Protein backbone atom coordinates (compact mmCIF):
# COMPACT_ATOMS: atom_id res chain seq x y z
CA MET A 1 -110.51 -3.86 -122.03
CA THR A 2 -111.35 -3.54 -118.44
CA ILE A 3 -109.24 -5.02 -115.68
CA ASN A 4 -110.75 -5.10 -112.22
CA VAL A 5 -108.42 -4.39 -109.36
CA THR A 6 -108.90 -3.63 -105.66
CA PRO A 7 -108.01 -0.08 -104.34
CA ALA A 8 -104.96 -1.71 -102.55
CA GLU A 9 -103.78 -3.29 -105.85
CA MET A 10 -104.38 0.14 -107.61
CA LEU A 11 -102.27 1.92 -104.94
CA ALA A 12 -99.47 -0.76 -105.34
CA ILE A 13 -99.53 -0.16 -109.14
CA CYS A 14 -99.43 3.65 -108.71
CA ASN A 15 -96.54 3.33 -106.09
CA ALA A 16 -94.51 1.12 -108.50
CA LEU A 17 -95.05 3.43 -111.50
CA ALA A 18 -93.93 6.39 -109.29
CA ALA A 19 -90.86 4.42 -108.20
CA SER A 20 -90.01 3.66 -111.74
CA GLY A 21 -89.98 7.41 -112.62
CA ASN A 22 -93.40 7.51 -114.30
CA GLN A 23 -94.94 10.04 -111.87
CA ALA A 24 -97.40 11.35 -114.57
CA LEU A 25 -99.04 7.94 -115.33
CA SER A 26 -99.00 7.23 -111.63
CA ALA A 27 -100.88 10.37 -110.83
CA ARG A 28 -103.39 9.84 -113.53
CA LEU A 29 -104.14 6.27 -112.46
CA ALA A 30 -104.43 7.39 -108.84
CA GLU A 31 -106.79 10.21 -109.89
CA ASP A 32 -108.88 7.84 -111.94
CA ALA A 33 -109.11 5.31 -109.19
CA GLU A 34 -109.73 7.87 -106.43
CA MET A 35 -109.34 5.18 -103.75
CA GLY A 36 -112.51 4.21 -102.01
CA GLU A 37 -114.92 6.65 -103.88
CA PRO A 38 -117.81 5.20 -105.97
CA LYS A 39 -117.59 5.42 -109.67
CA THR A 40 -119.25 8.59 -110.99
CA GLY A 41 -120.69 9.62 -114.27
CA PHE A 42 -117.21 11.30 -115.02
CA ASP A 43 -115.56 7.92 -114.54
CA GLU A 44 -117.99 6.03 -116.70
CA ALA A 45 -117.61 8.66 -119.52
CA ILE A 46 -113.78 8.40 -119.32
CA GLU A 47 -113.93 4.68 -119.67
CA LYS A 48 -116.34 4.95 -122.68
CA ALA A 49 -114.04 7.57 -124.31
CA LEU A 50 -110.91 5.31 -123.73
CA ALA A 51 -112.76 2.26 -125.15
CA ARG A 52 -113.39 4.35 -128.29
CA ARG A 53 -109.69 5.40 -128.14
CA SER A 54 -110.85 9.07 -127.88
CA HIS A 55 -107.97 10.15 -125.64
CA ASP A 56 -108.69 13.84 -126.13
CA THR A 57 -112.32 13.38 -124.90
CA ALA A 58 -111.06 11.31 -121.89
CA ASN A 59 -108.61 14.10 -121.09
CA ARG A 60 -111.28 16.70 -121.31
CA ILE A 61 -113.54 14.80 -118.99
CA ARG A 62 -110.62 14.20 -116.55
CA ALA A 63 -110.08 18.01 -116.47
CA GLU A 64 -113.91 18.58 -115.80
CA ARG A 65 -113.87 15.98 -113.14
CA ARG A 66 -110.72 17.49 -111.38
CA ILE A 67 -112.25 20.96 -111.40
CA ALA A 68 -115.61 19.74 -110.11
CA ARG A 69 -113.84 17.80 -107.31
CA ALA A 70 -111.79 20.84 -106.40
CA LEU A 71 -114.98 23.02 -106.37
CA VAL A 72 -116.90 20.55 -104.22
CA LYS A 73 -113.91 20.10 -101.83
CA ALA A 74 -113.46 23.90 -101.48
CA CYS A 75 -117.17 24.42 -100.67
CA LEU A 76 -117.31 21.63 -98.17
CA ASP A 77 -113.92 22.59 -96.54
CA ARG A 78 -115.55 26.06 -95.86
CA GLY A 79 -118.51 24.39 -94.13
CA TYR A 80 -121.12 25.09 -96.93
CA LEU A 81 -123.85 22.76 -97.94
CA ILE A 82 -124.28 21.96 -101.56
CA SER A 83 -127.39 21.43 -103.71
CA VAL A 84 -127.12 20.08 -107.20
CA TYR A 85 -129.52 21.14 -109.96
CA ASP A 86 -129.07 19.17 -113.16
CA SER A 87 -131.23 21.46 -115.36
CA GLU A 88 -134.27 19.32 -114.69
CA ASP A 89 -134.26 18.40 -110.93
CA TRP A 90 -132.67 18.97 -107.71
CA VAL A 91 -130.73 15.72 -107.49
CA VAL A 92 -128.93 16.67 -104.25
CA ARG A 93 -130.30 19.12 -101.64
CA ARG A 94 -128.25 20.79 -98.86
CA SER A 95 -125.57 18.04 -98.58
CA ASP A 96 -122.17 17.80 -97.17
CA ASP A 97 -121.77 14.31 -98.58
CA LYS A 98 -118.92 14.57 -101.10
CA ALA A 99 -119.64 11.11 -102.69
CA ALA A 100 -123.28 11.87 -103.07
CA ILE A 101 -122.48 15.25 -104.64
CA MET A 102 -120.04 13.85 -107.06
CA LEU A 103 -122.32 11.00 -108.06
CA ALA A 104 -124.95 13.75 -108.89
CA LEU A 105 -122.70 15.58 -111.32
CA PHE A 106 -122.17 14.96 -115.04
CA SER A 107 -125.60 13.18 -115.62
CA THR A 108 -126.70 16.01 -118.03
CA ASP A 109 -124.87 18.55 -120.13
CA GLU A 110 -124.74 21.07 -117.28
CA ASP A 111 -125.18 21.37 -113.50
CA GLY A 112 -125.77 24.19 -111.10
CA ILE A 113 -123.95 23.84 -107.71
CA HIS A 114 -125.78 26.08 -105.09
CA LEU A 115 -124.36 26.91 -101.67
CA ARG A 116 -126.06 27.35 -98.46
CA SER A 117 -124.80 27.94 -94.92
CA PRO A 118 -125.52 25.34 -92.27
CA THR A 119 -128.35 27.65 -91.11
CA GLY A 120 -129.89 27.64 -94.59
CA ASP A 121 -128.87 31.03 -95.95
CA LYS A 122 -128.18 31.26 -99.67
CA LEU A 123 -124.59 31.93 -100.30
CA GLY A 124 -124.14 31.68 -104.05
CA TRP A 125 -123.85 29.27 -106.98
CA PHE A 126 -121.57 28.02 -109.80
CA GLN A 127 -122.69 26.79 -113.31
CA LEU A 128 -120.93 23.83 -114.76
CA ILE A 129 -121.24 23.27 -118.52
CA TYR A 130 -119.65 20.07 -119.86
CA GLY A 131 -118.16 19.30 -123.24
CA ASN A 132 -116.06 22.35 -124.11
CA SER A 133 -112.40 22.37 -123.32
CA GLY A 134 -112.46 20.75 -119.79
CA TYR A 135 -110.58 23.38 -117.84
CA ASP A 136 -113.40 25.92 -118.51
CA VAL A 137 -116.18 23.71 -117.04
CA VAL A 138 -117.06 26.39 -114.42
CA SER A 139 -118.77 28.72 -116.96
CA ASP A 140 -120.24 31.26 -114.46
CA HIS A 141 -120.67 31.92 -110.76
CA ALA A 142 -122.46 34.29 -108.47
CA ASP A 143 -120.57 37.63 -108.10
CA ASN A 144 -120.18 37.73 -104.38
CA GLU A 145 -117.38 37.54 -101.89
CA ILE A 146 -117.85 33.83 -101.26
CA CYS A 147 -117.97 32.58 -104.84
CA ASN A 148 -115.31 35.09 -105.98
CA ALA A 149 -112.91 33.76 -103.29
CA ILE A 150 -113.40 30.08 -104.29
CA TRP A 151 -112.97 31.16 -107.99
CA ASP A 152 -109.77 33.26 -107.25
CA GLU A 153 -108.17 30.77 -104.79
CA VAL A 154 -109.12 27.40 -106.25
CA ILE A 155 -110.89 27.28 -109.63
CA SER A 156 -108.93 29.94 -111.66
CA PRO A 157 -105.44 28.68 -110.65
CA LEU A 158 -106.46 24.99 -111.42
CA ALA A 159 -108.09 25.94 -114.67
CA ASP A 160 -104.95 27.82 -115.72
CA LYS A 161 -102.78 24.82 -114.81
CA LEU A 162 -104.96 22.35 -116.69
CA GLU A 163 -105.11 24.65 -119.77
CA GLY A 164 -101.30 24.63 -119.79
CA GLU A 165 -101.21 20.75 -119.66
CA MET A 166 -103.64 20.40 -122.48
């Protein structure tokens, strides 16, 4: 069953759940709604999994989405441009548009996120492979100072946290 609500209505629901002591459900709903962002391939796959009552699959995809969001945010916050290669095509090239980048992810079984400086210098890459445990979606990355810093500061701690929650 699908219930359509506005972002404002979803925020009110999340706040009511948090006020009633159900912070975990409130946080999950807020994450699923991601106020104001377009629905991504992750979101559609989560909905399909829940429709099939496959909660483990939905939770895995939520973990993949959470790590992908954190990776994209970390790269953009550092001022890098992102290109997305979906194993067939460059679906996004040198972009700083978070919504466009997130829309490009999760359309195939794996994605490459490639980083460039604003002047066009190649900085590194991350390989995302979907369908394993969720927290391990970043399967590889360039071994350089930039990618290692993002791995050490953002991805690895989040992956460890998500692994502990699963």
